[in-house]
Amino acid sequence: MVRSIEVDLKDAQHVKKELLEKQEINLEYRPIKENGKIYFPVTESYSGETTEKDLQESIRPKVLSFKEALEPILTPQELEIVKTAYDVAGNIAIIEVPLELQSKEKGIGEALLSTNPLIKTVLRKDSGHDGVFRTQDMKYLAGEETKVATYKENNCTLTFNVEEVYFSVRLSTERKRISDQVQEGENILVMFSGAAPYPCVLAKNTLAEHIVGVEINPQGHEFGLLNVKKNKLQNVELHCGDVREVVPTISWTYDRIIMPLPKTAEEFLDVALPVANKGCTIHLYGFYHEEEFDKAVAEIDKYCKAANRNYEIKEIVKCGQQSPRTYRICVDFVVN
Ligand SMILES: C[S@@+](CC[C@H](N)C(=O)[O-])C[C@H]1O[C@@H](n2cnc3c(N)ncnc32)[C@H](O)[C@@H]1O
């Protein structure tokens, strides 16, 4: 018996695409149709509700894993150091290639293309997240030559250039976590809004009244406007500029403020607090070693005291890992 999910036939295409994107479809078996339903076999990492299905009749000829597809082109020593984990944004896969293997990087890109029909382009990370815009250089390796990805998350379609704009598909669960907290009628400020994933996800999935996003990177802002339009969202207002200059000029005050700039977000608490309504929830992101989460709280304490605001820490959530024992955390706190 194989772990599977039952899906209405009309939803088959988009469910299959989502499972492939999240690498949650078990490619060892073909899906089967029964009584107007289709059953997709899923991997262990799938966390939703599943049912057990007998799929013995639909075992596929074996699909090569990325590592297996690399065996013909890399030596055993090279196979030891190659990185087989990768991110997928829509049809674009983004891989890391160690310096020692860069002479073979085109072949590595081709090998990845051959393992997943949804991957049409392979790019290689060519830098860390740099500069004020937190963007990352990308080198084209294989497939269709593009750096513009269109991908789906949390009922939204989001388009962005993976090199010109910061974007992390890994934060989709975190966006869902915030979206689940939003109450009807809230006014929300998303500082550092990038290509507007938070504004779009919140507008699409909640009954928030109004959502303001502010982004300093003009290209990020342009993709944000495109995403708001594509998702037909009426209650999102995006501004291009530095939050320090722009936020004080907007007449709204907020019930929730999201601050997703993990390197330096706390330095903008003096901009956030004056526009936070009584009872406003602030989501402040930061990178902290697991033994130093209290440093984030100390920053909040410092800025709230300076602004003469009381605060209550609600939760500290790990929402990503930067390096061993150092996490991307979100501190959720309420200001009065
Ligand atoms: C880590 S990214 C997050 C982007 C987006 N919220 C997301 O989750 O994909 C931080 C963003 O903040 C923007 N940024 C940095 N400093 C800023 C500032 N002073 N005012 C407005 N945006 C800023 C960067 O250009 C970048 O797009």
XYZ file of C-alpha atoms and ligand atoms in Angstrom:
363
model
C 0.000 0.000 0.000
C 1.224 3.489 -0.873
C 0.500 6.830 0.855
C -1.700 8.773 -1.545
C -4.036 11.744 -1.653
C -7.520 11.737 -3.137
C -8.224 14.628 -5.501
C -11.251 15.597 -7.622
C -10.440 15.190 -11.316
C -11.085 18.891 -11.964
C -8.269 19.802 -9.512
C -5.797 17.196 -10.804
C -3.583 19.505 -12.877
C -2.934 22.157 -10.275
C -2.506 19.649 -7.421
C 0.020 17.700 -9.509
C 1.931 20.899 -10.316
C 2.011 21.908 -6.648
C 3.187 18.438 -5.539
C 5.945 18.477 -8.154
C 7.050 21.970 -7.145
C 7.252 20.977 -3.500
C 8.910 17.670 -4.432
C 6.130 15.861 -2.554
C 4.943 13.547 -5.338
C 6.177 9.955 -5.193
C 7.431 9.451 -8.736
C 7.886 5.702 -8.269
C 4.173 5.212 -9.017
C 1.707 6.599 -11.558
C -1.450 8.237 -10.196
C -4.606 6.152 -10.665
C -8.182 7.203 -11.484
C -11.161 5.617 -9.702
C -14.826 6.685 -9.512
C -14.276 10.282 -10.637
C -11.270 10.768 -8.345
C -7.548 10.664 -8.954
C -5.084 9.318 -6.363
C -1.594 10.853 -6.304
C 1.144 8.908 -4.491
C 3.006 11.253 -2.108
C 6.377 11.243 -0.364
C 7.015 11.034 3.391
C 7.483 14.828 3.512
C 3.824 15.441 2.558
C 2.126 16.560 5.777
C -1.569 16.689 4.795
C -4.248 14.018 5.098
C -3.509 10.818 3.130
C -5.091 7.493 2.328
C -3.441 4.102 1.607
C -3.812 2.864 -1.992
C -2.740 -0.302 -3.740
C -0.599 1.057 -6.607
C 1.351 -2.121 -7.423
C -0.097 -2.083 -10.928
C 1.190 1.401 -11.602
C 4.866 1.184 -10.661
C 6.792 3.422 -13.087
C 10.078 2.634 -14.718
C 12.545 4.149 -12.249
C 13.042 7.949 -12.482
C 16.637 8.936 -11.827
C 17.353 11.036 -8.769
C 19.554 14.113 -9.319
C 22.504 12.220 -7.804
C 21.951 9.214 -10.067
C 21.747 11.507 -13.113
C 25.130 12.942 -12.096
C 26.898 9.585 -11.861
C 27.902 9.429 -15.550
C 29.548 12.872 -15.483
C 31.161 13.133 -12.034
C 33.940 11.101 -10.420
C 33.231 9.349 -7.074
C 35.176 12.143 -5.315
C 33.136 14.803 -7.108
C 29.905 13.008 -6.206
C 30.930 13.349 -2.557
C 31.036 17.160 -2.733
C 28.257 17.940 -5.210
C 25.218 19.638 -3.631
C 21.996 17.901 -4.645
C 19.591 20.084 -2.646
C 18.079 22.888 -4.702
C 15.281 25.458 -4.622
C 12.507 25.573 -7.174
C 10.629 28.757 -8.063
C 8.033 27.899 -10.690
C 9.927 26.325 -13.594
C 13.328 27.573 -12.399
C 15.650 25.443 -10.264
C 18.406 27.212 -8.365
C 21.430 25.163 -7.396
C 24.766 25.721 -5.681
C 27.901 24.390 -7.356
C 31.134 24.182 -5.340
C 34.079 26.018 -6.971
C 35.877 22.724 -7.697
C 32.953 21.564 -9.867
C 32.269 24.750 -11.801
C 34.063 23.442 -14.910
C 31.278 20.818 -15.070
C 28.390 23.078 -14.106
C 26.612 23.030 -17.487
C 26.474 19.215 -17.323
C 25.227 19.376 -13.747
C 22.445 21.728 -14.900
C 21.506 19.398 -17.777
C 21.439 16.427 -15.385
C 18.974 18.221 -13.124
C 16.755 19.139 -16.100
C 16.523 15.453 -17.005
C 15.151 14.435 -13.584
C 12.068 16.649 -13.294
C 9.772 17.595 -16.193
C 8.626 20.731 -14.407
C 12.114 22.216 -14.310
C 12.678 24.186 -17.506
C 15.641 26.340 -16.420
C 18.606 25.739 -14.119
C 20.499 28.663 -12.574
C 23.414 28.702 -10.180
C 23.677 31.018 -7.158
C 26.616 33.285 -7.900
C 26.700 35.316 -4.662
C 25.095 35.618 -1.245
C 22.167 38.001 -0.620
C 23.965 41.309 -1.032
C 23.437 45.033 -0.622
C 20.420 47.014 0.498
C 18.179 45.137 -1.970
C 19.335 41.722 -0.582
C 19.573 40.392 -4.150
C 21.612 37.444 -5.344
C 23.554 37.075 -8.624
C 22.458 34.061 -10.658
C 24.315 32.368 -13.501
C 22.347 30.664 -16.257
C 23.333 26.983 -16.658
C 20.778 25.002 -18.671
C 17.333 24.920 -20.289
C 15.267 27.963 -21.242
C 17.267 31.155 -20.793
C 15.216 33.181 -18.332
C 15.473 34.514 -14.802
C 11.790 35.374 -14.429
C 9.849 32.848 -12.376
C 6.119 32.516 -11.915
C 5.142 30.364 -9.008
C 2.089 29.596 -6.878
C 1.803 29.719 -3.129
C -1.050 30.218 -0.689
C -3.606 30.739 -3.498
C -1.519 33.448 -5.184
C 0.447 33.522 -8.418
C 3.685 35.420 -7.934
C 6.086 36.562 -10.649
C 9.569 37.929 -10.037
C 13.073 38.031 -11.498
C 15.104 35.766 -9.215
C 18.211 37.929 -9.677
C 16.780 41.445 -9.475
C 14.503 40.915 -6.479
C 14.831 39.137 -3.137
C 12.431 36.246 -2.888
C 12.347 33.075 -0.808
C 9.967 30.254 -1.692
C 10.973 28.647 1.602
C 9.026 31.332 3.489
C 5.624 30.308 2.105
C 4.776 28.428 5.329
C 5.751 31.462 7.383
C 3.499 33.689 5.268
C 0.672 31.223 5.869
C 1.384 31.337 9.623
C 0.980 35.137 9.654
C -2.037 35.014 7.354
C -3.793 32.606 9.757
C -3.549 35.224 12.536
C -5.152 38.114 10.639
C -8.597 39.195 11.866
C -11.373 40.755 9.811
C -10.957 44.504 9.296
C -7.246 44.761 10.113
C -5.056 47.451 8.577
C -1.636 45.994 7.882
C 1.758 47.467 7.029
C 4.347 45.268 5.309
C 7.712 47.011 5.487
C 10.379 45.747 3.015
C 7.678 44.222 0.841
C 9.851 43.092 -2.126
C 7.772 41.584 -4.945
C 4.825 41.723 -2.510
C 4.468 38.070 -1.439
C 3.209 39.052 2.049
C 0.721 41.694 0.805
C -0.639 39.295 -1.842
C -0.930 36.277 0.478
C -2.602 38.358 3.202
C -4.988 40.090 0.791
C -5.966 36.828 -0.889
C -6.472 34.721 2.239
C -7.794 37.073 4.915
C -10.491 39.683 5.509
C -7.949 42.438 6.181
C -9.324 45.843 5.300
C -6.238 47.496 3.866
C -2.646 46.446 3.285
C 0.239 48.821 2.651
C 3.621 47.596 1.343
C 6.838 49.633 1.124
C 9.869 48.503 -0.893
C 13.057 50.407 -1.750
C 14.107 48.305 -4.783
C 12.335 49.769 -7.872
C 12.354 46.387 -9.669
C 10.931 44.670 -6.580
C 8.229 47.353 -6.413
C 7.376 46.860 -10.129
C 6.975 43.090 -9.671
C 4.887 43.843 -6.574
C 2.514 46.015 -8.642
C 2.311 43.263 -11.276
C 1.520 40.625 -8.644
C -1.217 42.737 -7.054
C -2.753 43.218 -10.505
C -2.430 39.556 -11.542
C -4.095 38.388 -8.321
C -6.855 40.991 -8.752
C -6.356 42.471 -5.288
C -8.244 45.661 -4.484
C -7.098 46.434 -0.953
C -3.306 46.576 -1.436
C -1.396 49.851 -1.785
C 2.314 49.621 -2.651
C 4.908 52.390 -2.325
C 8.446 52.499 -3.642
C 11.041 54.043 -1.316
C 12.839 53.871 2.003
C 10.418 52.973 4.830
C 12.069 55.655 6.965
C 10.957 58.337 4.511
C 7.768 56.807 3.112
C 5.937 55.365 6.151
C 5.528 58.728 7.968
C 3.929 60.219 4.826
C 1.150 57.585 4.615
C -1.969 58.500 6.555
C -2.836 54.968 7.790
C -2.057 53.510 11.219
C -1.920 49.751 11.643
C -3.215 46.758 13.606
C -0.364 44.563 12.334
C 3.129 45.433 11.082
C 5.389 42.913 9.359
C 9.134 43.583 9.288
C 10.830 40.932 7.105
C 14.389 42.308 6.869
C 16.279 39.868 9.107
C 19.666 41.640 9.045
C 18.543 45.037 10.361
C 14.758 45.130 10.830
C 15.002 46.175 14.492
C 16.679 49.445 13.426
C 13.345 50.434 11.884
C 11.253 49.883 15.028
C 11.410 53.652 15.603
C 9.553 54.013 12.269
C 7.036 51.253 13.065
C 6.047 52.185 16.633
C 4.573 55.666 15.885
C 2.168 54.130 13.330
C 1.225 51.094 15.462
C -2.306 51.227 16.888
C -2.899 50.159 20.511
C -2.921 46.343 20.405
C -0.930 46.224 17.151
C 0.913 42.951 16.531
C 4.438 43.379 15.175
C 6.261 40.508 13.459
C 9.974 41.305 13.662
C 12.417 39.046 11.799
C 16.069 38.525 12.657
C 18.970 36.079 12.372
C 20.051 34.909 15.809
C 22.124 32.110 17.282
C 19.884 29.719 19.204
C 21.396 30.863 22.512
C 20.883 34.547 21.742
C 17.179 34.928 20.974
C 16.974 37.189 24.050
C 19.019 39.764 22.114
C 16.026 40.287 19.811
C 13.826 40.874 22.852
C 16.391 43.328 24.271
C 16.167 45.372 21.034
C 12.367 45.428 21.253
C 12.611 46.499 24.886
C 15.019 49.321 24.018
C 12.895 50.740 21.181
C 9.577 50.384 23.060
C 10.995 52.156 26.117
C 12.283 54.996 23.912
C 8.834 55.313 22.314
C 7.091 55.001 25.691
C 5.100 51.935 24.560
C 4.326 48.823 26.601
C 4.776 45.523 24.848
C 4.113 41.851 25.366
C 6.104 39.113 23.614
C 3.639 36.545 22.230
C 5.885 34.039 20.512
C 9.350 33.509 19.068
C 9.139 31.291 15.984
C 12.019 29.670 14.103
C 11.205 30.050 10.424
C 14.432 29.100 8.708
C 18.035 28.240 9.360
C 20.911 30.473 8.278
C 23.791 28.287 9.462
C 24.213 25.537 12.074
C 22.484 26.758 15.264
C 21.690 30.194 13.760
C 18.063 30.710 12.809
C 15.797 33.148 11.023
C 13.373 33.939 13.817
C 10.197 35.928 13.950
C 9.336 37.623 17.226
C 5.603 38.248 17.444
C 4.824 40.957 19.982
C 1.915 43.220 20.804
C 2.331 46.932 21.580
C -0.044 48.944 23.733
C 14.693 40.051 2.969
S 13.923 40.952 1.677
C 12.197 40.564 1.930
C 11.365 40.833 0.714
C 9.922 40.316 0.796
N 9.227 40.811 1.958
C 9.887 38.804 0.769
O 9.597 38.216 1.810
O 10.142 38.235 -0.282
C 14.065 42.583 2.296
C 13.590 43.660 1.319
O 13.692 44.911 1.956
C 14.061 45.897 1.025
N 14.612 47.023 1.802
C 15.822 47.091 2.409
N 15.938 48.269 3.073
C 14.766 48.932 2.891
C 14.277 50.180 3.330
N 15.019 50.997 4.109
N 13.041 50.563 2.966
C 12.261 49.759 2.171
N 12.680 48.558 1.724
C 13.910 48.141 2.075
C 15.042 45.169 0.103
O 15.145 45.793 -1.144
C 14.407 43.768 0.032
O 13.547 43.653 -1.060
